[in-house]
């Protein structure tokens, strides 16, 4: 969570969860009836808050959690508190009026900015979700059927939707490496007129994908490793590739000096 939201995002999320849990429990304590939907929903919400930190949360889990919170709040809105006072969650009974024009202007501007910001966040969240779906499809296709072309197409769609995820570019480079090997095997068995252009296109795309992964996250040694692997795979065909492979492995070693596999990969380049 910290890697994707930052310190301020973590603090805001923790604050929201604490306030929501405290408010729900406080309001439930004031209600006169034991509504199973309210009690069960509140328990599920608090349990969901805990699971958020213990396990990797998915978009489906996050949406379900907020839907449950909304249902509980809506249900509390219909209940009465001790003494016949309506629930404090009943927003419909609250109103705010501003007499000063500048206050009205600032409030309207803030609401508009909030709505635009919410729509923008929703748009980016939807894109990330669709990218994850395409990425999963591509990985499954490659592992289950070995269809490199379909896998490359799906993972490419994922990179187009979420261009800041180095894992997608790294997987794309790996899929293109599989295609390069397939082209080499095909050239040895039955050469075709387009084999050279197909090879050049696959090599160029693999290098671009691996380089993009290192640009998105240069501190991840795996990104430099896949770049070195791409260059290493074309050493027999393109002169000077070994130098770029060694440079990529050196960067991987610099980012993770305790991993001996990078030294081994570098040695295999020569």
PDB file of N, CA, C and O in Angstrom, residues 45-72:
ATOM      1  N   UNK A  45     -17.560  -4.642   7.697  1.00  0.00           N
ATOM      2  CA  UNK A  45     -16.751  -3.477   7.364  1.00  0.00           C
ATOM      3  C   UNK A  45     -15.488  -3.423   8.211  1.00  0.00           C
ATOM      4  O   UNK A  45     -14.378  -3.188   7.689  1.00  0.00           O
ATOM      5  N   UNK A  46     -15.632  -3.647   9.509  1.00  0.00           N
ATOM      6  CA  UNK A  46     -14.461  -3.622  10.396  1.00  0.00           C
ATOM      7  C   UNK A  46     -13.513  -4.775  10.065  1.00  0.00           C
ATOM      8  O   UNK A  46     -12.283  -4.619  10.054  1.00  0.00           O
ATOM      9  N   UNK A  47     -14.075  -5.938   9.764  1.00  0.00           N
ATOM     10  CA  UNK A  47     -13.242  -7.062   9.340  1.00  0.00           C
ATOM     11  C   UNK A  47     -12.515  -6.743   8.037  1.00  0.00           C
ATOM     12  O   UNK A  47     -11.338  -7.077   7.863  1.00  0.00           O
ATOM     13  N   UNK A  48     -13.216  -6.069   7.114  1.00  0.00           N
ATOM     14  CA  UNK A  48     -12.596  -5.678   5.859  1.00  0.00           C
ATOM     15  C   UNK A  48     -11.458  -4.692   6.057  1.00  0.00           C
ATOM     16  O   UNK A  48     -10.435  -4.756   5.359  1.00  0.00           O
ATOM     17  N   UNK A  49     -11.628  -3.763   7.009  1.00  0.00           N
ATOM     18  CA  UNK A  49     -10.545  -2.828   7.320  1.00  0.00           C
ATOM     19  C   UNK A  49      -9.292  -3.586   7.766  1.00  0.00           C
ATOM     20  O   UNK A  49      -8.166  -3.230   7.383  1.00  0.00           O
ATOM     21  N   UNK A  50      -9.496  -4.611   8.555  1.00  0.00           N
ATOM     22  CA  UNK A  50      -8.349  -5.401   9.046  1.00  0.00           C
ATOM     23  C   UNK A  50      -7.691  -6.172   7.908  1.00  0.00           C
ATOM     24  O   UNK A  50      -6.463  -6.192   7.781  1.00  0.00           O
ATOM     25  N   UNK A  51      -8.521  -6.795   7.062  1.00  0.00           N
ATOM     26  CA  UNK A  51      -7.969  -7.590   5.955  1.00  0.00           C
ATOM     27  C   UNK A  51      -7.261  -6.725   4.931  1.00  0.00           C
ATOM     28  O   UNK A  51      -6.384  -7.191   4.211  1.00  0.00           O
ATOM     29  N   UNK A  52      -7.639  -5.445   4.868  1.00  0.00           N
ATOM     30  CA  UNK A  52      -7.000  -4.517   3.929  1.00  0.00           C
ATOM     31  C   UNK A  52      -5.492  -4.472   4.167  1.00  0.00           C
ATOM     32  O   UNK A  52      -4.700  -4.361   3.230  1.00  0.00           O
ATOM     33  N   UNK A  53      -5.094  -4.557   5.431  1.00  0.00           N
ATOM     34  CA  UNK A  53      -3.668  -4.436   5.783  1.00  0.00           C
ATOM     35  C   UNK A  53      -2.977  -5.789   5.875  1.00  0.00           C
ATOM     36  O   UNK A  53      -1.750  -5.868   5.742  1.00  0.00           O
ATOM     37  N   UNK A  54      -3.727  -6.844   6.099  1.00  0.00           N
ATOM     38  CA  UNK A  54      -3.116  -8.158   6.259  1.00  0.00           C
ATOM     39  C   UNK A  54      -2.866  -8.848   4.931  1.00  0.00           C
ATOM     40  O   UNK A  54      -1.945  -9.656   4.805  1.00  0.00           O
ATOM     41  N   UNK A  55      -3.681  -8.549   3.929  1.00  0.00           N
ATOM     42  CA  UNK A  55      -3.554  -9.200   2.626  1.00  0.00           C
ATOM     43  C   UNK A  55      -3.581  -8.142   1.523  1.00  0.00           C
ATOM     44  O   UNK A  55      -3.998  -7.006   1.746  1.00  0.00           O
ATOM     45  N   UNK A  56      -3.154  -8.531   0.342  1.00  0.00           N
ATOM     46  CA  UNK A  56      -3.195  -7.631  -0.813  1.00  0.00           C
ATOM     47  C   UNK A  56      -4.646  -7.450  -1.249  1.00  0.00           C
ATOM     48  O   UNK A  56      -5.319  -8.421  -1.618  1.00  0.00           O
ATOM     49  N   UNK A  57      -5.120  -6.213  -1.226  1.00  0.00           N
ATOM     50  CA  UNK A  57      -6.517  -5.947  -1.573  1.00  0.00           C
ATOM     51  C   UNK A  57      -6.658  -5.739  -3.073  1.00  0.00           C
ATOM     52  O   UNK A  57      -5.809  -5.125  -3.712  1.00  0.00           O
ATOM     53  N   UNK A  58      -7.733  -6.259  -3.619  1.00  0.00           N
ATOM     54  CA  UNK A  58      -8.042  -6.082  -5.030  1.00  0.00           C
ATOM     55  C   UNK A  58      -9.103  -4.994  -5.188  1.00  0.00           C
ATOM     56  O   UNK A  58      -9.738  -4.572  -4.216  1.00  0.00           O
ATOM     57  N   UNK A  59      -9.293  -4.560  -6.423  1.00  0.00           N
ATOM     58  CA  UNK A  59     -10.307  -3.529  -6.678  1.00  0.00           C
ATOM     59  C   UNK A  59     -11.698  -4.043  -6.335  1.00  0.00           C
ATOM     60  O   UNK A  59     -12.529  -3.292  -5.805  1.00  0.00           O
ATOM     61  N   UNK A  60     -11.972  -5.312  -6.604  1.00  0.00           N
ATOM     62  CA  UNK A  60     -13.282  -5.891  -6.281  1.00  0.00           C
ATOM     63  C   UNK A  60     -13.529  -5.871  -4.776  1.00  0.00           C
ATOM     64  O   UNK A  60     -14.631  -5.548  -4.325  1.00  0.00           O
ATOM     65  N   UNK A  61     -12.486  -6.203  -4.011  1.00  0.00           N
ATOM     66  CA  UNK A  61     -12.615  -6.179  -2.553  1.00  0.00           C
ATOM     67  C   UNK A  61     -12.872  -4.763  -2.055  1.00  0.00           C
ATOM     68  O   UNK A  61     -13.721  -4.538  -1.173  1.00  0.00           O
ATOM     69  N   UNK A  62     -12.166  -3.787  -2.605  1.00  0.00           N
ATOM     70  CA  UNK A  62     -12.330  -2.401  -2.170  1.00  0.00           C
ATOM     71  C   UNK A  62     -13.731  -1.891  -2.485  1.00  0.00           C
ATOM     72  O   UNK A  62     -14.365  -1.238  -1.652  1.00  0.00           O
ATOM     73  N   UNK A  63     -14.214  -2.191  -3.686  1.00  0.00           N
ATOM     74  CA  UNK A  63     -15.568  -1.763  -4.061  1.00  0.00           C
ATOM     75  C   UNK A  63     -16.600  -2.415  -3.145  1.00  0.00           C
ATOM     76  O   UNK A  63     -17.526  -1.750  -2.656  1.00  0.00           O
ATOM     77  N   UNK A  64     -16.452  -3.721  -2.895  1.00  0.00           N
ATOM     78  CA  UNK A  64     -17.402  -4.424  -2.023  1.00  0.00           C
ATOM     79  C   UNK A  64     -17.393  -3.842  -0.614  1.00  0.00           C
ATOM     80  O   UNK A  64     -18.447  -3.701   0.013  1.00  0.00           O
ATOM     81  N   UNK A  65     -16.211  -3.489  -0.114  1.00  0.00           N
ATOM     82  CA  UNK A  65     -16.111  -2.930   1.232  1.00  0.00           C
ATOM     83  C   UNK A  65     -16.862  -1.607   1.335  1.00  0.00           C
ATOM     84  O   UNK A  65     -17.622  -1.371   2.283  1.00  0.00           O
ATOM     85  N   UNK A  66     -16.683  -0.733   0.369  1.00  0.00           N
ATOM     86  CA  UNK A  66     -17.356   0.563   0.416  1.00  0.00           C
ATOM     87  C   UNK A  66     -18.855   0.420   0.162  1.00  0.00           C
ATOM     88  O   UNK A  66     -19.647   1.225   0.673  1.00  0.00           O
ATOM     89  N   UNK A  67     -19.249  -0.576  -0.608  1.00  0.00           N
ATOM     90  CA  UNK A  67     -20.687  -0.829  -0.794  1.00  0.00           C
ATOM     91  C   UNK A  67     -21.314  -1.259   0.536  1.00  0.00           C
ATOM     92  O   UNK A  67     -22.405  -0.810   0.901  1.00  0.00           O
ATOM     93  N   UNK A  68     -20.611  -2.121   1.276  1.00  0.00           N
ATOM     94  CA  UNK A  68     -21.114  -2.555   2.584  1.00  0.00           C
ATOM     95  C   UNK A  68     -21.233  -1.368   3.527  1.00  0.00           C
ATOM     96  O   UNK A  68     -22.237  -1.226   4.244  1.00  0.00           O
ATOM     97  N   UNK A  69     -20.220  -0.496   3.537  1.00  0.00           N
ATOM     98  CA  UNK A  69     -20.284   0.698   4.389  1.00  0.00           C
ATOM     99  C   UNK A  69     -21.478   1.561   4.007  1.00  0.00           C
ATOM    100  O   UNK A  69     -22.201   2.084   4.872  1.00  0.00           O
ATOM    101  N   UNK A  70     -21.700   1.714   2.718  1.00  0.00           N
ATOM    102  CA  UNK A  70     -22.845   2.509   2.260  1.00  0.00           C
ATOM    103  C   UNK A  70     -24.165   1.908   2.682  1.00  0.00           C
ATOM    104  O   UNK A  70     -25.093   2.627   3.082  1.00  0.00           O
ATOM    105  N   UNK A  71     -24.283   0.581   2.606  1.00  0.00           N
ATOM    106  CA  UNK A  71     -25.521  -0.088   3.027  1.00  0.00           C
ATOM    107  C   UNK A  71     -25.764   0.110   4.514  1.00  0.00           C
ATOM    108  O   UNK A  71     -26.890   0.386   4.948  1.00  0.00           O
ATOM    109  N   UNK A  72     -24.716  -0.020   5.321  1.00  0.00           N
ATOM    110  CA  UNK A  72     -24.861   0.167   6.767  1.00  0.00           C
ATOM    111  C   UNK A  72     -25.296   1.593   7.079  1.00  0.00           C
ATOM    112  O   UNK A  72     -26.192   1.822   7.907  1.00  0.00           O
TER     113      UNK A  72
END
